[in-house]
Short mmCIF file of C-alpha atoms in Angstrom, two decimals:
data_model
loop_
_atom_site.label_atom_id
_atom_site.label_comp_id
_atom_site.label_asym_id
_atom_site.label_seq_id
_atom_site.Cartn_x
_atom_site.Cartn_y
_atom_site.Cartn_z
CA UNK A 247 21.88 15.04 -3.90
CA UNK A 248 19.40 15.66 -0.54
CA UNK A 249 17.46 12.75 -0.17
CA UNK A 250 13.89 14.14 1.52
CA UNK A 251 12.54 11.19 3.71
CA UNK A 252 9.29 11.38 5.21
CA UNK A 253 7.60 9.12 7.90
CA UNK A 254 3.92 7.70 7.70
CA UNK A 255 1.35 5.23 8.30
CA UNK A 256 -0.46 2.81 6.39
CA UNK A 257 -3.77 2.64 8.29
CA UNK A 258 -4.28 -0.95 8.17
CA UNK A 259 -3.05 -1.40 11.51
CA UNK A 260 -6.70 0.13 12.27
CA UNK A 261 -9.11 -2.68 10.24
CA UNK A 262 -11.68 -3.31 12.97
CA UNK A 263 -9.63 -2.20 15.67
CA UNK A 264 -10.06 1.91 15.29
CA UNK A 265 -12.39 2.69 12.53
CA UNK A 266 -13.81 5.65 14.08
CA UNK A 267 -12.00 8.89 12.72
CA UNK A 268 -11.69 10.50 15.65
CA UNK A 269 -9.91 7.77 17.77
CA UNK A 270 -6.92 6.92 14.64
CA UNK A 271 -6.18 10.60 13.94
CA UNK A 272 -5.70 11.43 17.51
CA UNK A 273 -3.37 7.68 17.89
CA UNK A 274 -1.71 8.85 14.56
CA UNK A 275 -1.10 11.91 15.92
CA UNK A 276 -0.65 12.19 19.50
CA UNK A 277 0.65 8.59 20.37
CA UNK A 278 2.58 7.58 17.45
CA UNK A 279 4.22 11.04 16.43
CA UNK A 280 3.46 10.79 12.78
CA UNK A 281 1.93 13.64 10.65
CA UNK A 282 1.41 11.61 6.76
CA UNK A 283 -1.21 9.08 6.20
CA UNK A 284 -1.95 6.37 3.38
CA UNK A 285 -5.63 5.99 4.20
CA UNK A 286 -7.10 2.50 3.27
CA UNK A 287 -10.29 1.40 1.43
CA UNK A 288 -11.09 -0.93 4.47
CA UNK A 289 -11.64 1.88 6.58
CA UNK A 290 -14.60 3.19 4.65
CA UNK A 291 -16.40 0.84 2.26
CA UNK A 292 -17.90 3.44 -0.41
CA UNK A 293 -20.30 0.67 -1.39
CA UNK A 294 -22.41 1.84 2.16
CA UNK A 295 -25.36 3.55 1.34
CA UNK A 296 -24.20 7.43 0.27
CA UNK A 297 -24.92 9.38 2.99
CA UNK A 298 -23.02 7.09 5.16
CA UNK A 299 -19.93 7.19 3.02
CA UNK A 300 -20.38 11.55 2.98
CA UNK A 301 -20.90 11.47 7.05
CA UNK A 302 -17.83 9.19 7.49
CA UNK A 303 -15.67 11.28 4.84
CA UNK A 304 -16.65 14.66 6.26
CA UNK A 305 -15.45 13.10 9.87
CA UNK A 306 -11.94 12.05 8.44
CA UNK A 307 -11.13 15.34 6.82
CA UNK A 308 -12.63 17.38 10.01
CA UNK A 309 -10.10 15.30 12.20
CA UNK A 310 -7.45 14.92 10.02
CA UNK A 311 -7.66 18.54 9.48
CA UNK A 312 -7.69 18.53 13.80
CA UNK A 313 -4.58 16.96 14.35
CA UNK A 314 -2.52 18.49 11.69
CA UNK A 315 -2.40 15.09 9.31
CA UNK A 316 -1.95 15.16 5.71
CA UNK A 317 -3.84 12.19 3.90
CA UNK A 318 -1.12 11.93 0.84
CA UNK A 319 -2.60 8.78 -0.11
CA UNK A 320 -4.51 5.85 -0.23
CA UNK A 321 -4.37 2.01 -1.14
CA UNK A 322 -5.91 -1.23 -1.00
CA UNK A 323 -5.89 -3.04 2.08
CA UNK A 324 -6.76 -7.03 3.97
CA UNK A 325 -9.82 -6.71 3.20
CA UNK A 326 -9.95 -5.61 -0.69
CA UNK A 327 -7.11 -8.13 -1.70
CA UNK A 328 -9.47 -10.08 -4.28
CA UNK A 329 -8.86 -9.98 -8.23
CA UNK A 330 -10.69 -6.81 -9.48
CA UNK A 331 -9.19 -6.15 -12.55
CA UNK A 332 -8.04 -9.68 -13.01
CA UNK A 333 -11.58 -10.99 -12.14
CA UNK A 334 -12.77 -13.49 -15.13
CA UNK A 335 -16.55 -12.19 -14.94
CA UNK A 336 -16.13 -8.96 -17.05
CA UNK A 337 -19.16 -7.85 -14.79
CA UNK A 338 -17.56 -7.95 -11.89
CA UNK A 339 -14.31 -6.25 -13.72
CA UNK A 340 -16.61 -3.32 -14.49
CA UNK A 341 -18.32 -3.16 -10.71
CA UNK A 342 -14.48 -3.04 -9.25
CA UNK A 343 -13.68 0.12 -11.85
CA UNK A 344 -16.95 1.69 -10.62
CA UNK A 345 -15.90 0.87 -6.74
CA UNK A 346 -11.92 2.50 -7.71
CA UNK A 347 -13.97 5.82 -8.86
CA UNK A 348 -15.85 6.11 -5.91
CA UNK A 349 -12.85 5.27 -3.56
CA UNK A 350 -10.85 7.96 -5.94
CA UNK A 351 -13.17 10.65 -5.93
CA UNK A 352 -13.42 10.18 -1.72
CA UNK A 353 -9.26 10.09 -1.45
CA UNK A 354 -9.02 13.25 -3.61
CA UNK A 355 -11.02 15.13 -1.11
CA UNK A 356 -9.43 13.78 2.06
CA UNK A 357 -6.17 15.08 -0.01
CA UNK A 358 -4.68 12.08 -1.57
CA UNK A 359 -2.43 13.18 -4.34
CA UNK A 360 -2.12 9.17 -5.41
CA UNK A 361 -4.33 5.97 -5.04
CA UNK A 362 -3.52 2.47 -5.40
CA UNK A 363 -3.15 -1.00 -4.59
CA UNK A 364 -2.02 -4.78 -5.88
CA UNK A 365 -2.36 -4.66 -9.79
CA UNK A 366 -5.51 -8.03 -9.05
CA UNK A 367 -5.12 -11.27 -8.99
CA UNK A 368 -4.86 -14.04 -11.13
CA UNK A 369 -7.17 -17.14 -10.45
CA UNK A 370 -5.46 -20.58 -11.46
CA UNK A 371 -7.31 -21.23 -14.43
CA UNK A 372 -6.15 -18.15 -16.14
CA UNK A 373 -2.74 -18.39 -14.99
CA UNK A 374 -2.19 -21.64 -16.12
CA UNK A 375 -3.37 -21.30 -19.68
CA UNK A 376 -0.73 -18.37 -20.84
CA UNK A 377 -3.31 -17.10 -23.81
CA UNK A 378 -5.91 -16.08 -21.31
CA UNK A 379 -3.18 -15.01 -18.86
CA UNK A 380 -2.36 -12.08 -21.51
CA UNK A 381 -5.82 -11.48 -22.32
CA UNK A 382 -6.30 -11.43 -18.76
CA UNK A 383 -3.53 -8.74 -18.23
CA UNK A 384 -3.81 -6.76 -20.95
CA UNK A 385 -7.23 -6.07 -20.05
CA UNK A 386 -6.76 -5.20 -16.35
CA UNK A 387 -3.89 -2.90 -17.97
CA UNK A 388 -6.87 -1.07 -19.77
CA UNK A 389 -9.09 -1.03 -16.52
CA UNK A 390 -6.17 0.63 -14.62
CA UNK A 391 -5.15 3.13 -17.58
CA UNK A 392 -8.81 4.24 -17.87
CA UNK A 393 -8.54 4.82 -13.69
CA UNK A 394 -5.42 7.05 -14.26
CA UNK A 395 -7.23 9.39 -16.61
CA UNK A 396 -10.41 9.71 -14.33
CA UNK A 397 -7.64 10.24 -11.11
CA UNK A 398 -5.62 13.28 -13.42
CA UNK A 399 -9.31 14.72 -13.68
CA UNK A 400 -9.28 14.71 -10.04
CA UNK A 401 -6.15 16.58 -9.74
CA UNK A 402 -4.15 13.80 -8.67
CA UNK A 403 -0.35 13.70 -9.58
CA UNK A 404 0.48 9.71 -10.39
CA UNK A 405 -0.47 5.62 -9.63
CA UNK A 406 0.51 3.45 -7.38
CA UNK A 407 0.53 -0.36 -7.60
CA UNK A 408 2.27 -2.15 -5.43
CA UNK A 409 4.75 -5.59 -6.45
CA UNK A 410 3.77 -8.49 -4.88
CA UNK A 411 4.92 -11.86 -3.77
CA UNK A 412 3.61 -14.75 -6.21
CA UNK A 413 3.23 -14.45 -10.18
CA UNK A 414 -0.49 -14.99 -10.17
CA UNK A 415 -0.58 -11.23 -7.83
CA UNK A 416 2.00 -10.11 -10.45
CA UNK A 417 5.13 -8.07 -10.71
CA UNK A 418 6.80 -10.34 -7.89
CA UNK A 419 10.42 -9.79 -9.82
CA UNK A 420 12.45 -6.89 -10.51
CA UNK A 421 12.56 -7.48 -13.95
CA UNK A 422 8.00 -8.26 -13.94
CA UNK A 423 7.94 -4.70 -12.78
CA UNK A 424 9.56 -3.03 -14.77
CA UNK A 425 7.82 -4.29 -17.34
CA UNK A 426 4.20 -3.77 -15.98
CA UNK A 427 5.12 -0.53 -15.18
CA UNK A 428 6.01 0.16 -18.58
CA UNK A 429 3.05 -1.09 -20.10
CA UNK A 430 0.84 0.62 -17.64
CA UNK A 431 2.17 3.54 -18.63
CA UNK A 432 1.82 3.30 -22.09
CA UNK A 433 -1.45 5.27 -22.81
CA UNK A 434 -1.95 6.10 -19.03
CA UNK A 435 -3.26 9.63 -18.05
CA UNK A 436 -1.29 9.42 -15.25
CA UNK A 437 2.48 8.53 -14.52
CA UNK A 438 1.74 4.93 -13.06
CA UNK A 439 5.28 4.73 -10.10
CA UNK A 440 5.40 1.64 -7.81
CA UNK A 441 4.55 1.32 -3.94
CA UNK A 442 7.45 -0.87 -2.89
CA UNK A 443 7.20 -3.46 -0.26
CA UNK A 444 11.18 -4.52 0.33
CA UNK A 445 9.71 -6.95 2.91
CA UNK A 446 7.82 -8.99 0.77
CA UNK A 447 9.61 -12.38 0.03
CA UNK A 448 9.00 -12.61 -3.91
CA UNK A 449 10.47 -14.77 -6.34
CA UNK A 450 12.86 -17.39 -4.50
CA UNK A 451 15.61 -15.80 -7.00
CA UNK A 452 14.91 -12.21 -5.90
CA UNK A 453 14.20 -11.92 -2.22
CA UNK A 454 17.47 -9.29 -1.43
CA UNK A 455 15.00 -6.36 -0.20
CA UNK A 456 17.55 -4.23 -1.30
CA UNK A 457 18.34 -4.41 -4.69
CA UNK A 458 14.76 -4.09 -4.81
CA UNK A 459 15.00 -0.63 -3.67
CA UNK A 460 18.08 -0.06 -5.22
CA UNK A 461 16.76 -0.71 -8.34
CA UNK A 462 13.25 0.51 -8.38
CA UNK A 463 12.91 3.16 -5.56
CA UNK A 464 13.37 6.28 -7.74
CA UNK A 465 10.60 4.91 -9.43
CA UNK A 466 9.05 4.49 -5.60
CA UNK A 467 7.19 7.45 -4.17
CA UNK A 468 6.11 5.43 -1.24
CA UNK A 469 7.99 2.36 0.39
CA UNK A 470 5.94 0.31 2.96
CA UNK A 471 8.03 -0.70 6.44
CA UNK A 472 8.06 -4.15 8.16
CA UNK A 473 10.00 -6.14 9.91
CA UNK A 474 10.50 -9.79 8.74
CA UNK A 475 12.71 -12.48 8.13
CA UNK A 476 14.65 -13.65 5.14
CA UNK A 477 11.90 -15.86 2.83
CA UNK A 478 8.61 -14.42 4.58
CA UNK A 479 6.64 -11.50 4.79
CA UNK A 480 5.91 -10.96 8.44
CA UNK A 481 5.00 -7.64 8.73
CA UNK A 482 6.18 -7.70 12.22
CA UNK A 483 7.30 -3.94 14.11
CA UNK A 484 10.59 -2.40 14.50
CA UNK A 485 10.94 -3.68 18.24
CA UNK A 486 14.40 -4.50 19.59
CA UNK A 487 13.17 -8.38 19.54
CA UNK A 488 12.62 -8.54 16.23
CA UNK A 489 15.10 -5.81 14.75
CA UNK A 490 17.60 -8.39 16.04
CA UNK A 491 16.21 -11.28 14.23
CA UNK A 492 14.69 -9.60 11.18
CA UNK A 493 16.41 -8.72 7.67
CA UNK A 494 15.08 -4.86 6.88
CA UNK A 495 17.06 -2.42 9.23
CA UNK A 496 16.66 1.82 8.43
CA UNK A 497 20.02 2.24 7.79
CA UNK A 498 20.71 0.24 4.73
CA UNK A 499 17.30 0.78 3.32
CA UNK A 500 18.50 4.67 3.22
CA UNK A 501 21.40 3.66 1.76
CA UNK A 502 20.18 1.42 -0.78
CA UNK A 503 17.79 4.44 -1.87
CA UNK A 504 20.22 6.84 -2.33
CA UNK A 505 21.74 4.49 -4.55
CA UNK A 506 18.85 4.33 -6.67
CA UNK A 507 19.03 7.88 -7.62
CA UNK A 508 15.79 8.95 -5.42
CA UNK A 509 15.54 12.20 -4.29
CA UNK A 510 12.47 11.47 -1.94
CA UNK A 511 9.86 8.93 -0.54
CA UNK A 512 7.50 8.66 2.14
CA UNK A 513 8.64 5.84 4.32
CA UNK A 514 5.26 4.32 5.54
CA UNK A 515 4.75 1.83 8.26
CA UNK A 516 2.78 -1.33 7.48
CA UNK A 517 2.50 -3.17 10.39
CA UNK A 518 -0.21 -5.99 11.26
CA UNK A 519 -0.80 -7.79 14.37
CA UNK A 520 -3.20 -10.87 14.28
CA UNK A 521 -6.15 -11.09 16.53
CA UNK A 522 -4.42 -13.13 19.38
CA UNK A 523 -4.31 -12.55 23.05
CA UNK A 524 -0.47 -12.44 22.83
CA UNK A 525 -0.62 -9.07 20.44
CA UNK A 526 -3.79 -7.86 20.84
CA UNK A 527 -2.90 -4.91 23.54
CA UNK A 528 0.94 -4.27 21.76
CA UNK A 529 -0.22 -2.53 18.40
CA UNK A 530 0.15 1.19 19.57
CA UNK A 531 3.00 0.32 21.97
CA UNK A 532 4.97 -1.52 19.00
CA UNK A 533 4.13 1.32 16.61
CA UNK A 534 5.54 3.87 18.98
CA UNK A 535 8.66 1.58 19.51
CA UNK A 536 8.93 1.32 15.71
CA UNK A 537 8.68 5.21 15.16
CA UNK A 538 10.94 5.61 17.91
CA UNK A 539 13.48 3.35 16.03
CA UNK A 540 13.02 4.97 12.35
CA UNK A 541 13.36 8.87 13.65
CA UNK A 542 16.99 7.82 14.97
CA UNK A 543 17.48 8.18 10.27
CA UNK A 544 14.42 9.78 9.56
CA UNK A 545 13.25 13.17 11.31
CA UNK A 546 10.20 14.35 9.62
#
């Protein structure tokens, strides 16, 4: 069975740094190489006043359009990592599936075919008492199914949620997703399929990145790539310094997702570099280095 890889970007790496759409298509493009995009909601807050969100989306799909990118889908990013659907004030549950519509509608016209993000987050107090932890989840399972049916109205194709490190951010075993991604799906408009981050350092007892990809990438559309090391989530590049100190290397992640039965996936980069004088000027040289490293497996 052909396994069709694809490489792409998550567009963190441009939160604050290159918001204008004209300056991260062209990088995208011209100085990284790469041609698909998972566009995130911190580039455009769709809270602005309207005709600021409808200037800034025009620009996007005019220079996407420019450079030849396809926008195949976006996500939560730094910025938007708060509780939405897990929120305790039902208010502010029912602002967050308001905000998802808006960010929806705006992805489905730059071209995103799926939208996405952490399935919210669990504060303490609801975590620790496990009645409200179910009431808690089995409403933010609602919130997201009633999402998936406005999305298929859109002409979208499926979810994403992406599993996560600690139990109050959910789903941060093997076993946790599989089950929230059957219950998602039960009464979803949508198929609900994961955005797997085989760099994330989960459960103590489940921290091989590759049985997580054996076992849940054909369910995995879209895998995020970083570099780290065993027990953290660095999010480092694919440079030769830290490809020969970190744990996720290209050639066993393809192997480990042909063993899951997958028969594609866009392999997208998620790479972050903090605001410090020692990284500030490396972000488009250590994406380059990092493409440079993946196409050696990957050539689309």
């Amino acid at each position: 069975m052909t396994l069709d890889l694809k490489l792409g970007i998550n567009m963190g790496f441009a939160n604050n740094k290159y918001p204008e759409p004209k300056v991260w298509t062209r990088i995208v493009a011209e100085e990284m190489g790469l041609k698909y995009v998972q566009f995130v909601a911190d580039l455009l807050n769709v809270y602005l006043p309207d005709d600021i969100v409808e200037e800034q989306t025009e620009q996007i799909i005019e220079n996407a359009d420019k450079y030849g990118l396809s926008i195949t889908s976006s996500f939560l990013s730094s910025f938007t990592r708060v509780n939405h659907f897990m929120h305790p004030d039902s208010k502010q549950r029912d602002a967050w599936l308001a905000w998802f519509k808006k960010f929806a509608v705006i992805s489905s016209r730059m071209g995103a075919k799926m939208t996405g993000g952490h399935p919210g987050i669990l504060t303490f107090s609801d975590y620790d008492d496990p009645v409200r932890r179910e009431e808690r989840t089995a409403e933010g399972i609602k919130y997201w199914q009633e999402l998936s049916w406005f999305c298929r109205d859109l002409g979208m194709t499926c979810m994403i949620f992406e599993p996560m490190s600690i139990p109050r951010e959910y789903a941060n075993t093997v076993e946790e997703t599989r089950e929230l991604l059957a219950r998602l799906n039960d009464g979803a408009g949508l198929p609900f399929k994961l955005c797997l981050d085989p760099g994330h350092a989960p459960h103590p007892s489940d921290r091989d990145p590759y049985r997580w990809i054996r076992e849940l990438g054909s369910e995995s559309p879209i895998i995020h790539l970083q570099q780290t090391e065993a027990g953290q989530s660095r999010h480092w590049p694919f440079t030769k310094a830290y490809n020969d100190i970190g744990i996720i290397h290209a050639d066993k992640v393809i192997e480990a997702l042909e063993a899951s039965g997958a028969t594609e996936a866009e392999l997208i980069f998620e790479i972050y570099h903090r605001e410090a004088w020692s990284t500030e000027f490396n972000i488009i040289p250590d994406h380059q280095e990092s493409v440079a490293y993946w196409r050696n497996y990957v050539k689309q």
